[in-house]
XYZ file of C-alpha atoms in Angstrom:
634
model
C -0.944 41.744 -50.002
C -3.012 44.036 -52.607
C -4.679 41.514 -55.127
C -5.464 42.421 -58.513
C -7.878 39.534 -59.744
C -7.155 38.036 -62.838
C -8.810 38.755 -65.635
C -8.304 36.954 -68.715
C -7.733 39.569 -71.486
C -7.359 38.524 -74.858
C -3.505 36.595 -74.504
C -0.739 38.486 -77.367
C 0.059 35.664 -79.617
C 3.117 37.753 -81.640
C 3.565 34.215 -83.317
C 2.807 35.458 -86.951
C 0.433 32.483 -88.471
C -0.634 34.120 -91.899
C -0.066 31.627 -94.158
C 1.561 34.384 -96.460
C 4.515 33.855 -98.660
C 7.580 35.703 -99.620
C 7.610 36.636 -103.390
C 10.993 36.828 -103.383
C 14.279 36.002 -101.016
C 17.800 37.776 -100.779
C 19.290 34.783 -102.660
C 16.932 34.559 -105.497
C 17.406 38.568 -106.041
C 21.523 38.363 -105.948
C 21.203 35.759 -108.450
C 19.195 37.659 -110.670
C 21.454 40.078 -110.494
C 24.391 38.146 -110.794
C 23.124 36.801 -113.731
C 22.691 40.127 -115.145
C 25.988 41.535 -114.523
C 27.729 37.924 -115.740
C 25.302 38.403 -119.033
C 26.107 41.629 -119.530
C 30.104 40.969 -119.208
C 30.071 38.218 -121.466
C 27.799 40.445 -124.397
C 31.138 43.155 -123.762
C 33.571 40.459 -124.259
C 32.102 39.180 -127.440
C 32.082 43.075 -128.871
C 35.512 43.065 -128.762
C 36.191 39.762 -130.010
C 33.851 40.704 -132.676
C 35.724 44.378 -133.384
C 39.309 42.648 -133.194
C 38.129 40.280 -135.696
C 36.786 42.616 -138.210
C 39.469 45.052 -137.976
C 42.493 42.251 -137.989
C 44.820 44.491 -136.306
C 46.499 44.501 -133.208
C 45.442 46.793 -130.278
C 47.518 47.422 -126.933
C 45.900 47.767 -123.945
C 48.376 50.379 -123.150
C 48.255 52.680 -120.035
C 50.361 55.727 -119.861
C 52.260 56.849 -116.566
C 55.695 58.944 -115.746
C 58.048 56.619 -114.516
C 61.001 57.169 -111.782
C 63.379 59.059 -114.332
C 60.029 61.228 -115.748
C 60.171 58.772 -119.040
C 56.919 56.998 -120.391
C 56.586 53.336 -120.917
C 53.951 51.216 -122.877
C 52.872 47.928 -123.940
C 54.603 46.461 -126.555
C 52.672 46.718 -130.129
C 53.240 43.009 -130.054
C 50.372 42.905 -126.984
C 47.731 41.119 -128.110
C 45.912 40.619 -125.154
C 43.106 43.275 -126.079
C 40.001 40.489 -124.769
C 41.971 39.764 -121.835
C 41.950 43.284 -120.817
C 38.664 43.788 -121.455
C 37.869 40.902 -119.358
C 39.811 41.882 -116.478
C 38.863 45.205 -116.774
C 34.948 44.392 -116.641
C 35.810 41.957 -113.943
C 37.251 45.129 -112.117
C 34.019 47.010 -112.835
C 31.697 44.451 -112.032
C 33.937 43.955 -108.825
C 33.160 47.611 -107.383
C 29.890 47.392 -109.028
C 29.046 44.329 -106.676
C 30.680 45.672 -103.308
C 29.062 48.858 -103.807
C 25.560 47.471 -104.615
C 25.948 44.924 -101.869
C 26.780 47.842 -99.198
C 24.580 50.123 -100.722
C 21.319 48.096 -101.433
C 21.466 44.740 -99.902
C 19.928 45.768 -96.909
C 16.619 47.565 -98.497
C 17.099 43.966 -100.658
C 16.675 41.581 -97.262
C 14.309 43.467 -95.071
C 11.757 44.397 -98.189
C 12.001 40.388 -98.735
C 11.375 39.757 -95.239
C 8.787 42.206 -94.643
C 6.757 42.268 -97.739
C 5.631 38.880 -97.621
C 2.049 39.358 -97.649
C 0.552 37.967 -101.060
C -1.962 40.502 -102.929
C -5.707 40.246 -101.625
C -4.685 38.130 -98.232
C -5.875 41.539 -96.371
C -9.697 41.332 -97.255
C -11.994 42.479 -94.632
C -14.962 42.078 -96.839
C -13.460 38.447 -97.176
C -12.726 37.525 -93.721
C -16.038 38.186 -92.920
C -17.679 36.413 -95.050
C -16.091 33.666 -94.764
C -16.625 33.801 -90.972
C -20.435 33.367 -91.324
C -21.304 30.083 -89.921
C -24.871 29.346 -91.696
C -25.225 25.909 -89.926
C -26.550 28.513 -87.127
C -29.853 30.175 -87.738
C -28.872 34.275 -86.629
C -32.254 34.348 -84.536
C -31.109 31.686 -82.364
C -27.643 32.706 -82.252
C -26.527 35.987 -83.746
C -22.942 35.937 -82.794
C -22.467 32.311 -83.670
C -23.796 33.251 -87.164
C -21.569 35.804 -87.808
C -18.291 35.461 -85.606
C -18.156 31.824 -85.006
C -15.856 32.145 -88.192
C -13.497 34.870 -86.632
C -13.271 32.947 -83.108
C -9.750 31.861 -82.756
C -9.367 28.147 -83.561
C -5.587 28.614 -83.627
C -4.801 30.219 -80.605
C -4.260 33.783 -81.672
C -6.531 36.735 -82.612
C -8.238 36.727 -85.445
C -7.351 39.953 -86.847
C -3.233 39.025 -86.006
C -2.889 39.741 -89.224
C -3.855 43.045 -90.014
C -1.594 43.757 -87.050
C 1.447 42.264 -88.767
C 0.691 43.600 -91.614
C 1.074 47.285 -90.226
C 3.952 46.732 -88.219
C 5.797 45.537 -91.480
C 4.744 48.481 -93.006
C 6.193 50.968 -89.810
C 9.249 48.718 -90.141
C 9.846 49.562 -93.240
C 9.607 53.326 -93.212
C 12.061 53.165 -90.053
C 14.660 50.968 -92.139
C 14.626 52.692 -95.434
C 15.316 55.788 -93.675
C 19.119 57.207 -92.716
C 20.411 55.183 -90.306
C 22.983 56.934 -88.207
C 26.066 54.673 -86.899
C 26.882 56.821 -83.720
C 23.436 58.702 -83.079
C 22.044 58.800 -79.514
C 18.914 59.783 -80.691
C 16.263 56.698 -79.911
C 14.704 56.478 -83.293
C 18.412 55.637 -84.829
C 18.712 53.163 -81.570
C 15.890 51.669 -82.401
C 16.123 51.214 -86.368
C 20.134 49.867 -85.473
C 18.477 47.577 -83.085
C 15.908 45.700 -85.406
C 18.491 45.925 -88.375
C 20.955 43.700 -86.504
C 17.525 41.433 -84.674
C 16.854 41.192 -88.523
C 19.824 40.362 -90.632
C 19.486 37.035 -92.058
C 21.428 34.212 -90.430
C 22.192 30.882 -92.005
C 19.259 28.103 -90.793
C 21.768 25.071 -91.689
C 22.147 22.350 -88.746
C 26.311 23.656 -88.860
C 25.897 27.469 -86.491
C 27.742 30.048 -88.504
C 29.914 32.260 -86.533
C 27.371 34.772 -85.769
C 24.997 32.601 -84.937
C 27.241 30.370 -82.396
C 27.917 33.478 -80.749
C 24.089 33.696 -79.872
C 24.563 30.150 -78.504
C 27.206 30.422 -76.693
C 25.097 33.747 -74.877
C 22.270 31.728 -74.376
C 24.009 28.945 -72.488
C 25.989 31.396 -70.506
C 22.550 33.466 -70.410
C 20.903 29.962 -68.134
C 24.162 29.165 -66.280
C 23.923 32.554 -64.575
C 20.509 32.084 -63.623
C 21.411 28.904 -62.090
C 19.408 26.545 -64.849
C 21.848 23.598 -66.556
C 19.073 22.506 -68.482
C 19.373 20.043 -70.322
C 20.768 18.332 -67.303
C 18.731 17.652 -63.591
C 19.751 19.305 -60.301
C 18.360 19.480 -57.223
C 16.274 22.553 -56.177
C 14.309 24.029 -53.532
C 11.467 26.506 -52.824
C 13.836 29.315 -52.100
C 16.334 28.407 -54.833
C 13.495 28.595 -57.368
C 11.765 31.681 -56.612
C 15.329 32.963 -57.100
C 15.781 32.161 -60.552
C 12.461 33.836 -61.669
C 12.997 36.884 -59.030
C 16.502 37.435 -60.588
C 15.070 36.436 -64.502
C 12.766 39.557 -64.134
C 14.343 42.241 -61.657
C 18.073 41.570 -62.778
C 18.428 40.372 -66.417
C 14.981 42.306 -67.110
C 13.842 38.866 -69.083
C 10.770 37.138 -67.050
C 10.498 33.605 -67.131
C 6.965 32.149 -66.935
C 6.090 33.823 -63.628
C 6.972 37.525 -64.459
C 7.828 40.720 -61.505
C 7.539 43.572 -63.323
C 8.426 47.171 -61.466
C 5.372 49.900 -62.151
C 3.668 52.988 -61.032
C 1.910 52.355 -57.585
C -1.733 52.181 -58.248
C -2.835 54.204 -54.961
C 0.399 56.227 -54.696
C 1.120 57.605 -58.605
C 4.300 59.259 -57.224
C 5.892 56.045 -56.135
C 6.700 52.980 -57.821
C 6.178 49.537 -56.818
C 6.341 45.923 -57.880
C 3.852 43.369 -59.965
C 3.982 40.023 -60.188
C 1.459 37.636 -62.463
C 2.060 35.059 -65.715
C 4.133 35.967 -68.525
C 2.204 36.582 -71.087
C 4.218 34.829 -73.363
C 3.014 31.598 -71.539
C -0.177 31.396 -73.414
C 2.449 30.979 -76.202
C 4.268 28.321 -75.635
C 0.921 26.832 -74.655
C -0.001 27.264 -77.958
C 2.927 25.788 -79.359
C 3.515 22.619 -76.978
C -0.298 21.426 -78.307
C 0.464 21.908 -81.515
C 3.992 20.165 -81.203
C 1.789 17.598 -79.895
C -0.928 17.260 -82.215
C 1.654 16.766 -84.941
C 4.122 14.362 -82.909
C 7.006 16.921 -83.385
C 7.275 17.453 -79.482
C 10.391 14.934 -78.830
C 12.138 16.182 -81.679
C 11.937 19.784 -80.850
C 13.237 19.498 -77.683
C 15.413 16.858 -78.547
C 17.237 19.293 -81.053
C 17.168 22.692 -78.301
C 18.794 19.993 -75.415
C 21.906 19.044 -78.211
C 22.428 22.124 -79.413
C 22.080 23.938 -75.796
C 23.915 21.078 -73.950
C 25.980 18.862 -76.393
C 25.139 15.284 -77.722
C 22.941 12.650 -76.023
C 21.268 15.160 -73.827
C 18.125 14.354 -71.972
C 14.837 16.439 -72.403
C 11.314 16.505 -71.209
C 8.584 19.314 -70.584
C 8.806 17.998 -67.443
C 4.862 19.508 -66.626
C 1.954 18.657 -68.552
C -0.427 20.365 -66.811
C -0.564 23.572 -64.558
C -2.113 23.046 -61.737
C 1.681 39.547 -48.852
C 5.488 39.606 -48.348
C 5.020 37.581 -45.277
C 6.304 34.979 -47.023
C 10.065 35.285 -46.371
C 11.302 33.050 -49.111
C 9.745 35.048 -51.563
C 11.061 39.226 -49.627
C 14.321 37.406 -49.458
C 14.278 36.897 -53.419
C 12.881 40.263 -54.376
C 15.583 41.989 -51.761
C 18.550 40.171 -52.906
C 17.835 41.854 -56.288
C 17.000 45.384 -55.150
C 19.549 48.182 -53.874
C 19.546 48.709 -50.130
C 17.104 51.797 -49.652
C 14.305 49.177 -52.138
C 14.286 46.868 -49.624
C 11.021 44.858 -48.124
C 9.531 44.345 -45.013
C 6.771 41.687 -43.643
C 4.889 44.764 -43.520
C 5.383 45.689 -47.130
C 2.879 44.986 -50.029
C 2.664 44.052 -53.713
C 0.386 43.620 -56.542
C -0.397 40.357 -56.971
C -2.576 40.320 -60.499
C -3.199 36.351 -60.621
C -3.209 35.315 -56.534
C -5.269 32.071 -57.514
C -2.800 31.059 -60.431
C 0.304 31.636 -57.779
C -0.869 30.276 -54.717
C -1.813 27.101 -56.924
C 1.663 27.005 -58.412
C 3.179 27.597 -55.203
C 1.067 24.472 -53.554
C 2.280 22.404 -56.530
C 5.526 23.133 -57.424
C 7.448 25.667 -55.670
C 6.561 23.696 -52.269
C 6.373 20.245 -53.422
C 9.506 18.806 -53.091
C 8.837 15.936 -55.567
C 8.034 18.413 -58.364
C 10.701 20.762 -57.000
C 13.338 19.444 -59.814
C 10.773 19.340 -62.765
C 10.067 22.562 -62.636
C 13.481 23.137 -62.434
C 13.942 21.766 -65.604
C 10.796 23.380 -66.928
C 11.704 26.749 -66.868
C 14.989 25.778 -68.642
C 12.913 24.450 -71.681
C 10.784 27.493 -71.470
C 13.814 29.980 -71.358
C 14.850 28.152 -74.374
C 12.032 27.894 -75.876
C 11.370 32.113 -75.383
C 14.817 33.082 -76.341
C 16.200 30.778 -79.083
C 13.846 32.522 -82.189
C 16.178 35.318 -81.613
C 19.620 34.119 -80.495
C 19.303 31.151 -83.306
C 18.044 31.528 -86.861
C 18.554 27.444 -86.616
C 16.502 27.268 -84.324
C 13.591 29.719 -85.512
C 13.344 27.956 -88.605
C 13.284 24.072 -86.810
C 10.490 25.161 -84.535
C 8.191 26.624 -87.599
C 9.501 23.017 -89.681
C 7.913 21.519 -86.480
C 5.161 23.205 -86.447
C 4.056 22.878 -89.962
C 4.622 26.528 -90.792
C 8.258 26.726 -92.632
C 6.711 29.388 -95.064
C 6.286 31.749 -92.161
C 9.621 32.275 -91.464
C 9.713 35.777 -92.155
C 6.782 37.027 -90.659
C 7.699 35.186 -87.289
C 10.762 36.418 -87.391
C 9.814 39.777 -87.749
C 7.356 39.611 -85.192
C 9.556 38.475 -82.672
C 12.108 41.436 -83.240
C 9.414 44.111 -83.104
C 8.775 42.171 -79.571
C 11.961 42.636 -78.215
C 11.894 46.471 -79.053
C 8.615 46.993 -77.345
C 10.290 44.448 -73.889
C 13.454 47.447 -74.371
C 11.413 50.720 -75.736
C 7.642 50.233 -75.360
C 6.880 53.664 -76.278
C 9.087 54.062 -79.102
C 6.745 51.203 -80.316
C 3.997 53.211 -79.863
C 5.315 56.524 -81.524
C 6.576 54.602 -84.712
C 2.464 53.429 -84.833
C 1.471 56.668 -84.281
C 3.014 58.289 -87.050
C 1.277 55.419 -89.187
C -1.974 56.928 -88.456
C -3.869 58.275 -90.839
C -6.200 60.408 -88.374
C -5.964 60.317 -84.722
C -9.826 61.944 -84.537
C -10.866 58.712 -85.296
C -9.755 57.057 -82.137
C -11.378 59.582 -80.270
C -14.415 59.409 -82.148
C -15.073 55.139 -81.699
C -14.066 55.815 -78.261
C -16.671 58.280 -77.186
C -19.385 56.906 -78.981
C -18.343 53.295 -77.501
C -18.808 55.149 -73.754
C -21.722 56.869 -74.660
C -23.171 53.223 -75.977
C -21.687 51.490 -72.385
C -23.435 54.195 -69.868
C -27.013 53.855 -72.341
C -26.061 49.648 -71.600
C -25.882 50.194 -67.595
C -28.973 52.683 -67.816
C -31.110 50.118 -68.215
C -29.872 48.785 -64.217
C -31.237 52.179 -62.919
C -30.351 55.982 -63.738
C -27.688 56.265 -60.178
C -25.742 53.512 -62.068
C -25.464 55.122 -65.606
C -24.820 58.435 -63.983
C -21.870 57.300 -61.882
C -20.509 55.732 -64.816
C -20.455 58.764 -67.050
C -18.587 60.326 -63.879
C -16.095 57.731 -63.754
C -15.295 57.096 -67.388
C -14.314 60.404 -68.242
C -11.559 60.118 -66.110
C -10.028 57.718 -68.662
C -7.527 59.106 -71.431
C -7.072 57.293 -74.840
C -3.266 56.381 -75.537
C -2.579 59.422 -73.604
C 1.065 59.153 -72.555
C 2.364 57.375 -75.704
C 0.356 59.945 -77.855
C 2.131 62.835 -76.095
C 5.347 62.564 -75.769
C 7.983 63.192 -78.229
C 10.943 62.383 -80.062
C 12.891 64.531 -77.748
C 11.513 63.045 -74.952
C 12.055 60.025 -75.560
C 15.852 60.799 -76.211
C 15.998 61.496 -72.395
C 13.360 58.477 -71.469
C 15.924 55.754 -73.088
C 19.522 57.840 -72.407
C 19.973 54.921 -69.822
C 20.419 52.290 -72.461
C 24.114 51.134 -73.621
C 25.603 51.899 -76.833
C 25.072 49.310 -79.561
C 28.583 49.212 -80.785
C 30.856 46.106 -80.781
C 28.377 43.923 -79.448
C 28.735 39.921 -80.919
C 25.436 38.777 -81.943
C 21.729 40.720 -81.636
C 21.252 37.971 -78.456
C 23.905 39.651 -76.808
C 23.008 42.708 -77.263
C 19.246 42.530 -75.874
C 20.465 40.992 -73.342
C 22.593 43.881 -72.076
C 19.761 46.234 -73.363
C 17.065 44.329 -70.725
C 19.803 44.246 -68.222
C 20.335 47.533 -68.243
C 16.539 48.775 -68.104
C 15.877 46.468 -65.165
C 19.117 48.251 -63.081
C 17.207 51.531 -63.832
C 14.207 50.557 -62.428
C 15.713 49.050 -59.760
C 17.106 52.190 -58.664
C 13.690 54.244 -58.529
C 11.671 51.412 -57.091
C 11.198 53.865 -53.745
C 11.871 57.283 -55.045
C 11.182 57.513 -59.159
C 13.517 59.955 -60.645
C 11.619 59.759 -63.905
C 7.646 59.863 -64.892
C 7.974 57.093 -67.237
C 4.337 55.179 -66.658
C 4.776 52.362 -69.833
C 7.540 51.041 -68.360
C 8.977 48.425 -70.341
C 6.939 44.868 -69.260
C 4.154 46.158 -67.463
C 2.902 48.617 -70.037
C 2.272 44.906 -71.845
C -0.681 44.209 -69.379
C -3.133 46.414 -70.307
C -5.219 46.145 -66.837
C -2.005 48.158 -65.098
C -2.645 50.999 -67.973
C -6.373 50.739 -67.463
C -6.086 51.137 -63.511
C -3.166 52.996 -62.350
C -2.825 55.052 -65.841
C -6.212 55.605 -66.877
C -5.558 54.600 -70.030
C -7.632 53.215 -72.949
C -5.759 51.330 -75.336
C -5.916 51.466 -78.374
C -3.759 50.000 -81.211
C -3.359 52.119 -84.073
C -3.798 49.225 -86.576
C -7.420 49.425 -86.103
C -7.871 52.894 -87.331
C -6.264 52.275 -91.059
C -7.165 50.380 -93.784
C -8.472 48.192 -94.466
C -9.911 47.453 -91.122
C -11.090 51.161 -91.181
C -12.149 52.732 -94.012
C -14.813 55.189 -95.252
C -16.607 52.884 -97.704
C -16.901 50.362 -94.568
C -20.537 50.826 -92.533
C -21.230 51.743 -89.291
C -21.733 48.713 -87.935
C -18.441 46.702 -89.089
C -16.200 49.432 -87.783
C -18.270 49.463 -84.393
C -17.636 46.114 -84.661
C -14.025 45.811 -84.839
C -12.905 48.612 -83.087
C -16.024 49.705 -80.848
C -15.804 46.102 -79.138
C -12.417 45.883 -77.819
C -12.900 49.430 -76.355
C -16.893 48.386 -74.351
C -14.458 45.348 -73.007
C -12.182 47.688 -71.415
C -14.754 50.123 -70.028
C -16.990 47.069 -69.050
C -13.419 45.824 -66.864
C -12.832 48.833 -65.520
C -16.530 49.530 -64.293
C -15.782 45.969 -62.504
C -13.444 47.112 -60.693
C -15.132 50.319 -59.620
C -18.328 48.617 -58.712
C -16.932 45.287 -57.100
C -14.035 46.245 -55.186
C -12.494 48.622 -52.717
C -9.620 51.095 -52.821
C -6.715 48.055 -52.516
C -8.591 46.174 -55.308
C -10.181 43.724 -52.970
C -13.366 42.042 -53.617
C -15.692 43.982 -51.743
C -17.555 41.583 -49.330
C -21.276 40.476 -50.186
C -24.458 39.555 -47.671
C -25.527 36.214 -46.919
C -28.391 36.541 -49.496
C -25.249 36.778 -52.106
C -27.377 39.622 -54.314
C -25.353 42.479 -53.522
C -22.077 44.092 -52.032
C -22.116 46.380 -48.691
C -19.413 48.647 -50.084
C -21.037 49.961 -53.885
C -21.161 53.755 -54.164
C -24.141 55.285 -52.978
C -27.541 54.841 -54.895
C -26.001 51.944 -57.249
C -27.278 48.906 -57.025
C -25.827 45.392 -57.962
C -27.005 44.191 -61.812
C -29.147 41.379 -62.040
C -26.572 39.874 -64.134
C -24.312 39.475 -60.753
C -26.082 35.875 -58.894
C -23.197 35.517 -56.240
C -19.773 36.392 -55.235
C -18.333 33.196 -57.066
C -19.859 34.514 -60.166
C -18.294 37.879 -59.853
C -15.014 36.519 -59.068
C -14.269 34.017 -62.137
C -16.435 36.767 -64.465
């Protein structure tokens, strides 16, 4: 089997943790205006109280129209109903007045309330890094401690999450203030219908709406077909569990905790073949279980997913605490039952395997174990749950952020989690909408060379042979070069394959069918692609697979706007930010180039343990490499 070690790149925690605030909701602006339009009807009805009073005659309300035998009719003189009409004819007016401002302006209204939400001056640079200085450390003895120590993630997510957020609002609300064909084909319009409906408010009381119970009622039907009655226990074996996360990924195109993922070959570009390694939403719910924890809110969360999920007086647990080549026939027979006949595997045939020490642990643990056979069972129901409910119940959403402490984040979170679901369906439609964001594009290209000409001055100082076969090898690497190339038209044809949007019951339901449909697709071309689609939708996540078999720096385009990149910024801070997340991808691929052969296999080392038999001619190991152990866990 063709390992990919693991290497432990910076985890996406999409879990928006700003502590930013909405200025405003949807109900607090329709009672302003309500207010408005009831103050402004009642100053109309007291005009004409006023003018009947003064003039102490009676006015008819009288409306003129040719009856059946062509004679007119009118209100008798004796009408005195002249404030009545007025009031029912401003209630008429404010009527159409409301309608037509609800249809016309009420979504702007909610997603501007639910996007905006970031409070003036909470995106300071100049701020964040002062306050990350840490001046118990003396910067001679430790530089970085001095003046990162503040930045270092002490939450569990990156500490410039919310700069990130804070563009992605912005993209999302150029997309949604834009026309928004019904009927359009055209991916852009597919993709502003699809986070419209991911973000229309739902009701957060304990009683579902109708909309919202629809999303249930998918969710539940969502686990029985992958063969998971969680809340309740069931038996389960090895085979019967590799099953249910085979058929999670390569039918319903939604991993669960141990993802398969279908990609570009990485010695054979022209063929496709299959990845497996962690979801990367794990680190995630990692996240979340130890702050459920640290707050006592664990019982009660999953208390309240087991009720809802599987009626009254359900049991729950986490069940696990702590985590612990297709010759294996349990595993071929899994992938094959989900692959058409001319995909199929032999004992012969090979995968990618980016985490073998994390899966052959698992597999000791709890796939083969027979007495934790059933709790990790149950496990993966909690974590489907867990993954799935922020968008298929706004009940939910809002209960887990109550749990965790972070109620006022609502909107952010919520946000987050829809722009995740369009990059799991349409990665590169993502990446376009980001694109057009960016102020200049030069400036990508700019960091990036001087970060390689910075890297291959770094190895120089191992011997010249070293730096010079570095300079060869990095210029092979693009920077966002397929999402930065394509276009609109393109990507019409990329994403033809998805279904149409239409008369589809709740937003849960309808990414459902979207993922199910993108994982048939790629089914189909597993052997023979029919397309030359590289970011295909999971893989593209990992950013290893676009660094190895797509050459690919990545980028994100947040980086290159303000205010994390600006002109009055120095040199140094904007090396700092952006120039150091592109020296950790060169310095990862270089690994690979230097420490392993062509099937990504650790390339085997002497007994002295100083250096590898197989590195290119004239390099020779760093001193920083002591052993093969070393290199492996680096």
């Amino acid at each position: 089997m063709s390992n990919i070690c693991d290497i432990n790149s910076d985890p996406r925690f999409l879990a928006a943790m700003d502590s930013s605030r909405l200025p405003f909701t949807l109900e607090s602006v329709w009672a302003q205006r309500s207010s408005g339009l009831l103050a402004a009807a009642e100053h109309e009805i007291r005009l004409a109280e006023r003018l009947q009073r003064q003039q102490q005659q009676e006015q008819a309300c009288a409306t003129m129209a040719p009856s059946h035998h062509g004679n007119e009719w009118r209100l008798s003189k004796h009408d005195t109903s002249h404030a009545g009409c007025w009031m029912r004819y401003t209630s008429f007016v404010l009527g159409v007045a409301a309608v037509a401002s609800s249809t016309l302006f009420t979504a702007p209204v909610v997603f501007m309330a639910r996007i905006n939400s970031c409070h003036h001056g909470c995106l300071s640079l100049e701020h964040d890094l002062k306050a990350s200085l840490n001046h118990n450390i003396h910067p001679c003895d430790d530089f970085y401690s001095h003046v990162c120590s503040g930045l270092d993630s002490k939450q569990g997510h990156p500490s410039l999450n919310k700069y990130s957020i804070a563009f992605s609002r912005s993209v999302l609300k150029t997309m949604l203030l834009g026309k928004i064909p019904t009927l359009s084909k055209n991916v852009r319009a597919k993709a502003a219908r699809f986070m419209l409906r991911c973000l229309s408010k739902e009701k957060t009381s304990p009683i579902p709406s109708q909309v919202q119970y629809r999303g249930i009622l998918s969710l539940k039907a969502f686990l029985q077909e992958l063969g998971l009655p969680w809340p309740h226990q069931s038996p389960a074996t090895r085979p019967q569990l590799l099953d249910v996360i085979v058929r999670a990924s390569l039918h319903f195109g939604i991993p669960l905790f141990w993802a398969f993922y279908i990609g570009r070959h990485p010695l054979r570009p022209l063929q496709n073949t299959i990845y497996m390694t962690l979801d990367p939403n794990f680190m995630e719910w990692a996240r979340v279980v130890r702050a459920l924890v640290a707050r006592g809110r664990e019982s009660e969360y999953l208390r309240r997913g087991a009720e809802i999920i599987g009626g009254e007086g359900q049991s729950y647990s986490f069940m696990i605490q702590h985590f612990y080549n297709l010759t294996d026939s349990d595993l071929r027979r899994a992938l094959n039952g989900y692959l058409p006949d001319d995909s199929q595997f032999w004992p012969e045939d090979e995968i990618v395997n980016l985490q073998p020490d994390f899966f052959l642990n698992l597999d000791s643990t709890y796939l083969s174990l027979s007495s934790n056979q059933e709790s990790f069972k149950l496990f993966l129901g909690a974590y489907a749950v867990w993954l799935l409910s922020p968008i298929a119940s706004g009940y939910l959403r809002s209960s887990l952020l109550a749990d965790l402490g972070q109620e006022n984040d609502e909107a952010s979170y919520h946000s987050v989690k829809c722009f995740d679901t369009l990059e799991a369906i349409m990665p590169l439609v993502r990446f376009h909408l980001h694109l057009e964001a960016n102020e200049n594009v030069e400036r990508m290209r700019l960091v990036a060379q001087l970060s390689v000409d910075a890297f291959g001055t770094c190895l120089g100082s191992y011997g010249k042979s070293l730096r010079n076969h570095a300079y060869a090898v990095l210029a092979q690497l693009a920077l966002n070069a397929f999402n930065m190339t394509t276009t609109w038209r393109q990507l019409n044809r990329v994403y033809a394959y998805l279904p149409s949007d239409r008369n589809v019951s709740s937003f849960f339901e309808l990414y459902r069918r979207a993922a199910l449909a993108t994982a048939s697709f790629f089914a189909l071309s597993l052997r023979r692609p029919n397309h030359s689609i590289f970011h295909v939708p999971g893989i593209s996540q990992v950013l290893q697979y676009r660094l190895l078999v797509s050459r690919e720096l990545s980028i994100q385009y947040f980086l290159t706007v303000a205010p994390l990149y600006g002109t009055w910024e120095p040199t140094t801070v904007i090396a700092a930010l952006f120039g150091t997340l592109v020296s950790v991808q060169l310095a990862s691929y270089m690994r690979f180039v230097i420490l392993y052969n062509h099937r990504f296999q650790m390339a085997a080392c002497n007994v002295g343990l100083t250096s590898c038999a197989t590195l290119p001619e004239g390099v020779q190991m760093p001193s920083w490499t002591s052993s093969c152990q070393e290199l492996h866990v680096a």
